[in-house]
Amino acid sequence: MGKVIGIMSLKGGVGKTSLVSSLGTALASFGKDVLLVDANFSAPNLGIHFNLIEPETTLHDVMARDQNISDAIYAVGALDVIPAAIFSNKKLSPLRLKEHIRPLKKKYDFILLDSPPSLEEDGLATLYAADELFFVSTPDHSTLSNTIKSVNRSNERGTVINGIILNKVHDKDFELTLEQIEDTTNVPIMAVIPHDIDVKEAQANFKSFVEHNPKSKGTREVMKLAATLTGEEYKNEPTGFNLIKKFLQIKPKKQEVNREVLYERIFGE
Ligand SMILES: Nc1ncnc2c1ncn2[C@@H]1O[C@H](COP(=O)(O)OP(=O)(O)OP(=O)(O)O)[C@@H](O)[C@H]1O
Ligand SMILES: [Mg+2]
């Protein structure tokens, strides 16, 4: 049975959709069957990331019970995508997402849900449909306060929280540190992705940033996270980097240790 992983944040524009596209691409690069679902019912744009501009069948059509879910699945390179309708007046119940997705768990190893920046019904749909969650956050107070709120809501629901993906990091002193974010949320940080203009360039070219810039720091972090989730090894560090790290006895980064713990939780006995 595959896993449904929700990618959430209550704050808009922090990078949920970009990460669904990149983490999905990374998981597929390890040979996994991956489906990405645009569960941002009111302002969907995951389809646009994959150049699916006016798909004939969308999640809205499926949820309004007009269409079979298999009609809304589009193959894009190595992965499958269910886009949502940008302009739709169809009445639907977002909370029924879980029952629509459930049969697909037999077919896919990973189903990633892109969510809206909301904890109303449309956002709760992802929380209820997901087996596990990642929260996307940026290292500032306003996003952190929203992250705490959604972590609390997920804890009430009892959904497994895998961790936080910290995005758009500038590495500046005024930013919140990883320790501050972990201490206040009680959630481990699983990847740290720099602010990188290439992410926008990738999007303009209808590619995930993992594909567009395979050697960037952000890509390496996403690949390592995907490797943790799949149990595969990711060896693409710059040449000799691991040896130098070992020789200089450089302490592993917080997110590296956290990924080891997550790996143990998933694959350990
Ligand atoms: N690491 C990054 N560096 C620079 N720009 C980024 C990064 N991640 C995302 N972006 C840019 O930030 C903008 C918002 O990203 P995205 O649409 O993925 O956020 P979102 O959380 O899904 O937004 P929404 O809440 O509206 O759905 C996009 O223009 C995207 O290209
Ligand atoms: Mg989005």
PDB file of C-alpha atoms in Angstrom, residues 15-179:
ATOM      1  CA  GLY A  15       6.635  26.966  -1.453  1.00  0.00           C
ATOM      2  CA  LYS A  16       4.174  24.067  -0.986  1.00  0.00           C
ATOM      3  CA  THR A  17       3.426  23.600  -4.674  1.00  0.00           C
ATOM      4  CA  SER A  18       7.089  23.975  -5.698  1.00  0.00           C
ATOM      5  CA  LEU A  19       8.017  21.325  -3.145  1.00  0.00           C
ATOM      6  CA  VAL A  20       5.247  18.918  -4.165  1.00  0.00           C
ATOM      7  CA  SER A  21       6.579  19.134  -7.705  1.00  0.00           C
ATOM      8  CA  SER A  22      10.235  18.707  -6.664  1.00  0.00           C
ATOM      9  CA  LEU A  23       9.788  16.067  -3.979  1.00  0.00           C
ATOM     10  CA  GLY A  24       7.544  14.159  -6.393  1.00  0.00           C
ATOM     11  CA  THR A  25      10.181  14.324  -9.116  1.00  0.00           C
ATOM     12  CA  ALA A  26      12.843  13.207  -6.622  1.00  0.00           C
ATOM     13  CA  LEU A  27      10.764  10.231  -5.426  1.00  0.00           C
ATOM     14  CA  ALA A  28      10.082   9.200  -9.027  1.00  0.00           C
ATOM     15  CA  SER A  29      13.817   9.400  -9.800  1.00  0.00           C
ATOM     16  CA  PHE A  30      14.277   6.569  -7.288  1.00  0.00           C
ATOM     17  CA  GLY A  31      11.955   4.431  -9.421  1.00  0.00           C
ATOM     18  CA  LYS A  32       8.854   4.909  -7.270  1.00  0.00           C
ATOM     19  CA  ASP A  33       5.316   5.236  -8.625  1.00  0.00           C
ATOM     20  CA  VAL A  34       4.302   8.747  -7.703  1.00  0.00           C
ATOM     21  CA  LEU A  35       1.034  10.655  -8.001  1.00  0.00           C
ATOM     22  CA  LEU A  36       0.729  14.375  -7.255  1.00  0.00           C
ATOM     23  CA  VAL A  37      -2.725  15.706  -6.426  1.00  0.00           C
ATOM     24  CA  ASP A  38      -3.724  19.371  -6.532  1.00  0.00           C
ATOM     25  CA  ALA A  39      -5.883  19.616  -3.434  1.00  0.00           C
ATOM     26  CA  ASN A  40      -5.764  23.420  -3.454  1.00  0.00           C
ATOM     27  CA  PHE A  41      -9.426  23.639  -4.417  1.00  0.00           C
ATOM     28  CA  SER A  42      -9.800  27.419  -4.538  1.00  0.00           C
ATOM     29  CA  ALA A  43      -6.545  28.557  -6.157  1.00  0.00           C
ATOM     30  CA  PRO A  44      -4.972  25.501  -7.770  1.00  0.00           C
ATOM     31  CA  ASN A  45      -1.756  25.770  -9.788  1.00  0.00           C
ATOM     32  CA  LEU A  46       0.055  22.423  -9.520  1.00  0.00           C
ATOM     33  CA  GLY A  47      -1.120  21.589 -13.062  1.00  0.00           C
ATOM     34  CA  ILE A  48       0.480  24.790 -14.373  1.00  0.00           C
ATOM     35  CA  HIS A  49       3.820  23.682 -12.889  1.00  0.00           C
ATOM     36  CA  PHE A  50       3.590  20.733 -15.322  1.00  0.00           C
ATOM     37  CA  ASN A  51       2.217  22.686 -18.290  1.00  0.00           C
ATOM     38  CA  LEU A  52      -1.255  21.179 -17.841  1.00  0.00           C
ATOM     39  CA  ILE A  53      -3.015  24.415 -18.649  1.00  0.00           C
ATOM     40  CA  GLU A  54      -6.580  23.373 -19.472  1.00  0.00           C
ATOM     41  CA  PRO A  55      -6.896  19.713 -18.577  1.00  0.00           C
ATOM     42  CA  GLU A  56     -10.093  18.093 -19.794  1.00  0.00           C
ATOM     43  CA  THR A  57     -10.820  16.385 -16.491  1.00  0.00           C
ATOM     44  CA  THR A  58      -9.852  17.742 -13.096  1.00  0.00           C
ATOM     45  CA  LEU A  59     -10.156  16.853  -9.435  1.00  0.00           C
ATOM     46  CA  HIS A  60     -13.178  19.175  -9.335  1.00  0.00           C
ATOM     47  CA  ASP A  61     -14.957  17.011 -11.953  1.00  0.00           C
ATOM     48  CA  VAL A  62     -14.147  13.887  -9.949  1.00  0.00           C
ATOM     49  CA  MET A  63     -15.240  15.373  -6.631  1.00  0.00           C
ATOM     50  CA  ALA A  64     -18.478  16.669  -8.141  1.00  0.00           C
ATOM     51  CA  ARG A  65     -19.048  13.016  -9.099  1.00  0.00           C
ATOM     52  CA  ASP A  66     -19.103  13.754 -12.810  1.00  0.00           C
ATOM     53  CA  GLN A  67     -16.014  11.746 -13.690  1.00  0.00           C
ATOM     54  CA  ASN A  68     -14.001   8.725 -12.696  1.00  0.00           C
ATOM     55  CA  ILE A  69     -10.734   9.588 -10.912  1.00  0.00           C
ATOM     56  CA  SER A  70      -8.683   7.639 -13.461  1.00  0.00           C
ATOM     57  CA  ASP A  71      -9.851  10.133 -16.130  1.00  0.00           C
ATOM     58  CA  ALA A  72      -8.200  12.956 -14.168  1.00  0.00           C
ATOM     59  CA  ILE A  73      -4.744  11.334 -14.017  1.00  0.00           C
ATOM     60  CA  TYR A  74      -2.193  12.800 -16.440  1.00  0.00           C
ATOM     61  CA  ALA A  75       1.222  11.242 -17.034  1.00  0.00           C
ATOM     62  CA  VAL A  76       3.943  13.895 -16.947  1.00  0.00           C
ATOM     63  CA  GLY A  77       7.405  12.432 -17.452  1.00  0.00           C
ATOM     64  CA  ALA A  78       8.096   9.894 -14.732  1.00  0.00           C
ATOM     65  CA  LEU A  79       5.127  10.804 -12.568  1.00  0.00           C
ATOM     66  CA  ASP A  80       1.355  11.236 -12.640  1.00  0.00           C
ATOM     67  CA  VAL A  81      -0.576  14.378 -11.771  1.00  0.00           C
ATOM     68  CA  ILE A  82      -4.224  15.079 -10.915  1.00  0.00           C
ATOM     69  CA  PRO A  83      -4.787  18.773 -11.637  1.00  0.00           C
ATOM     70  CA  ALA A  84      -7.655  20.837 -10.249  1.00  0.00           C
ATOM     71  CA  ALA A  85      -9.815  23.333 -12.136  1.00  0.00           C
ATOM     72  CA  ILE A  86      -8.696  26.947 -11.978  1.00  0.00           C
ATOM     73  CA  PHE A  87     -12.180  28.205 -12.899  1.00  0.00           C
ATOM     74  CA  SER A  88     -14.928  26.036 -11.474  1.00  0.00           C
ATOM     75  CA  ASN A  89     -18.292  26.704  -9.874  1.00  0.00           C
ATOM     76  CA  LYS A  90     -18.921  23.061  -9.093  1.00  0.00           C
ATOM     77  CA  LYS A  91     -20.261  22.381  -5.625  1.00  0.00           C
ATOM     78  CA  LEU A  92     -18.169  19.795  -3.891  1.00  0.00           C
ATOM     79  CA  SER A  93     -17.287  18.570  -0.414  1.00  0.00           C
ATOM     80  CA  PRO A  94     -13.498  18.825  -0.013  1.00  0.00           C
ATOM     81  CA  LEU A  95     -13.557  16.511   2.990  1.00  0.00           C
ATOM     82  CA  ARG A  96     -14.465  13.629   0.674  1.00  0.00           C
ATOM     83  CA  LEU A  97     -10.966  13.826  -0.854  1.00  0.00           C
ATOM     84  CA  LYS A  98      -9.864  10.937   1.359  1.00  0.00           C
ATOM     85  CA  GLU A  99     -12.404   8.498  -0.078  1.00  0.00           C
ATOM     86  CA  HIS A 100     -11.532   9.498  -3.660  1.00  0.00           C
ATOM     87  CA  ILE A 101      -7.808   9.003  -3.071  1.00  0.00           C
ATOM     88  CA  ARG A 102      -8.013   5.759  -1.080  1.00  0.00           C
ATOM     89  CA  PRO A 103      -8.325   3.307  -4.058  1.00  0.00           C
ATOM     90  CA  LEU A 104      -5.220   4.855  -5.650  1.00  0.00           C
ATOM     91  CA  LYS A 105      -3.014   3.773  -2.735  1.00  0.00           C
ATOM     92  CA  LYS A 106      -2.867   0.320  -4.333  1.00  0.00           C
ATOM     93  CA  LYS A 107      -1.391   1.727  -7.520  1.00  0.00           C
ATOM     94  CA  TYR A 108       1.137   4.255  -6.202  1.00  0.00           C
ATOM     95  CA  ASP A 109       4.034   4.133  -3.743  1.00  0.00           C
ATOM     96  CA  PHE A 110       3.609   7.813  -2.901  1.00  0.00           C
ATOM     97  CA  ILE A 111       0.681  10.176  -3.316  1.00  0.00           C
ATOM     98  CA  LEU A 112       1.603  13.778  -2.515  1.00  0.00           C
ATOM     99  CA  LEU A 113      -1.194  16.237  -1.759  1.00  0.00           C
ATOM    100  CA  ASP A 114      -0.656  19.917  -2.492  1.00  0.00           C
ATOM    101  CA  SER A 115      -2.814  21.919  -0.116  1.00  0.00           C
ATOM    102  CA  PRO A 116      -4.228  25.454   0.147  1.00  0.00           C
ATOM    103  CA  PRO A 117      -2.998  27.909   2.786  1.00  0.00           C
ATOM    104  CA  SER A 118      -6.050  27.287   4.929  1.00  0.00           C
ATOM    105  CA  LEU A 119      -7.405  25.291   7.826  1.00  0.00           C
ATOM    106  CA  GLU A 120     -10.975  25.626   6.595  1.00  0.00           C
ATOM    107  CA  GLU A 121     -12.637  22.633   4.923  1.00  0.00           C
ATOM    108  CA  ASP A 122     -10.395  22.816   1.845  1.00  0.00           C
ATOM    109  CA  GLY A 123      -7.223  22.640   3.962  1.00  0.00           C
ATOM    110  CA  LEU A 124      -8.640  20.073   6.370  1.00  0.00           C
ATOM    111  CA  ALA A 125      -9.287  17.854   3.335  1.00  0.00           C
ATOM    112  CA  THR A 126      -5.524  17.305   3.046  1.00  0.00           C
ATOM    113  CA  LEU A 127      -5.115  16.817   6.786  1.00  0.00           C
ATOM    114  CA  TYR A 128      -7.868  14.162   6.808  1.00  0.00           C
ATOM    115  CA  ALA A 129      -6.734  12.403   3.625  1.00  0.00           C
ATOM    116  CA  ALA A 130      -3.033  12.215   4.523  1.00  0.00           C
ATOM    117  CA  ASP A 131      -1.294   9.345   6.310  1.00  0.00           C
ATOM    118  CA  GLU A 132       1.672  11.600   7.020  1.00  0.00           C
ATOM    119  CA  LEU A 133       2.449  15.289   6.796  1.00  0.00           C
ATOM    120  CA  PHE A 134       5.241  17.701   6.053  1.00  0.00           C
ATOM    121  CA  PHE A 135       4.844  21.365   6.932  1.00  0.00           C
ATOM    122  CA  VAL A 136       6.535  23.914   4.736  1.00  0.00           C
ATOM    123  CA  SER A 137       7.780  26.940   6.615  1.00  0.00           C
ATOM    124  CA  THR A 138      10.089  29.888   6.154  1.00  0.00           C
ATOM    125  CA  PRO A 139      12.391  31.122   8.936  1.00  0.00           C
ATOM    126  CA  ASP A 140      10.370  34.138  10.139  1.00  0.00           C
ATOM    127  CA  HIS A 141       7.981  34.821  12.999  1.00  0.00           C
ATOM    128  CA  SER A 142       4.778  35.270  11.012  1.00  0.00           C
ATOM    129  CA  THR A 143       5.152  31.964   9.185  1.00  0.00           C
ATOM    130  CA  LEU A 144       6.241  30.227  12.372  1.00  0.00           C
ATOM    131  CA  SER A 145       3.089  31.321  14.209  1.00  0.00           C
ATOM    132  CA  ASN A 146       0.997  29.798  11.421  1.00  0.00           C
ATOM    133  CA  THR A 147       3.102  26.634  11.469  1.00  0.00           C
ATOM    134  CA  ILE A 148       2.486  26.223  15.203  1.00  0.00           C
ATOM    135  CA  LYS A 149      -1.251  26.586  14.617  1.00  0.00           C
ATOM    136  CA  SER A 150      -1.336  23.886  11.930  1.00  0.00           C
ATOM    137  CA  VAL A 151       0.923  21.572  13.929  1.00  0.00           C
ATOM    138  CA  ASN A 152      -1.512  21.859  16.852  1.00  0.00           C
ATOM    139  CA  ARG A 153      -4.471  21.093  14.588  1.00  0.00           C
ATOM    140  CA  SER A 154      -2.690  18.042  13.151  1.00  0.00           C
ATOM    141  CA  ASN A 155      -1.757  16.812  16.612  1.00  0.00           C
ATOM    142  CA  GLU A 156      -5.428  17.043  17.636  1.00  0.00           C
ATOM    143  CA  ARG A 157      -6.254  14.927  14.613  1.00  0.00           C
ATOM    144  CA  GLY A 158      -3.408  12.516  15.424  1.00  0.00           C
ATOM    145  CA  THR A 159      -1.879  12.540  11.931  1.00  0.00           C
ATOM    146  CA  VAL A 160       1.798  11.582  11.806  1.00  0.00           C
ATOM    147  CA  ILE A 161       3.970  14.662  11.298  1.00  0.00           C
ATOM    148  CA  ASN A 162       7.205  13.732   9.526  1.00  0.00           C
ATOM    149  CA  GLY A 163       8.720  17.160   9.889  1.00  0.00           C
ATOM    150  CA  ILE A 164       9.165  20.667   8.608  1.00  0.00           C
ATOM    151  CA  ILE A 165      10.696  21.545   5.250  1.00  0.00           C
ATOM    152  CA  LEU A 166      12.312  24.929   5.762  1.00  0.00           C
ATOM    153  CA  ASN A 167      12.195  26.849   2.498  1.00  0.00           C
ATOM    154  CA  LYS A 168      13.458  30.193   1.141  1.00  0.00           C
ATOM    155  CA  VAL A 169      16.330  30.330   3.599  1.00  0.00           C
ATOM    156  CA  HIS A 170      18.711  33.284   3.106  1.00  0.00           C
ATOM    157  CA  ASP A 171      21.161  32.204   5.809  1.00  0.00           C
ATOM    158  CA  LYS A 172      21.010  35.627   7.496  1.00  0.00           C
ATOM    159  CA  ASP A 173      21.402  36.426  11.188  1.00  0.00           C
ATOM    160  CA  PHE A 174      17.932  37.969  11.412  1.00  0.00           C
ATOM    161  CA  GLU A 175      16.288  34.699  10.402  1.00  0.00           C
ATOM    162  CA  LEU A 176      14.982  32.271  13.000  1.00  0.00           C
ATOM    163  CA  THR A 177      17.409  29.429  13.663  1.00  0.00           C
ATOM    164  CA  LEU A 178      16.605  25.767  13.180  1.00  0.00           C
ATOM    165  CA  GLU A 179      16.776  25.313  16.961  1.00  0.00           C
TER     166      GLU A 179
END
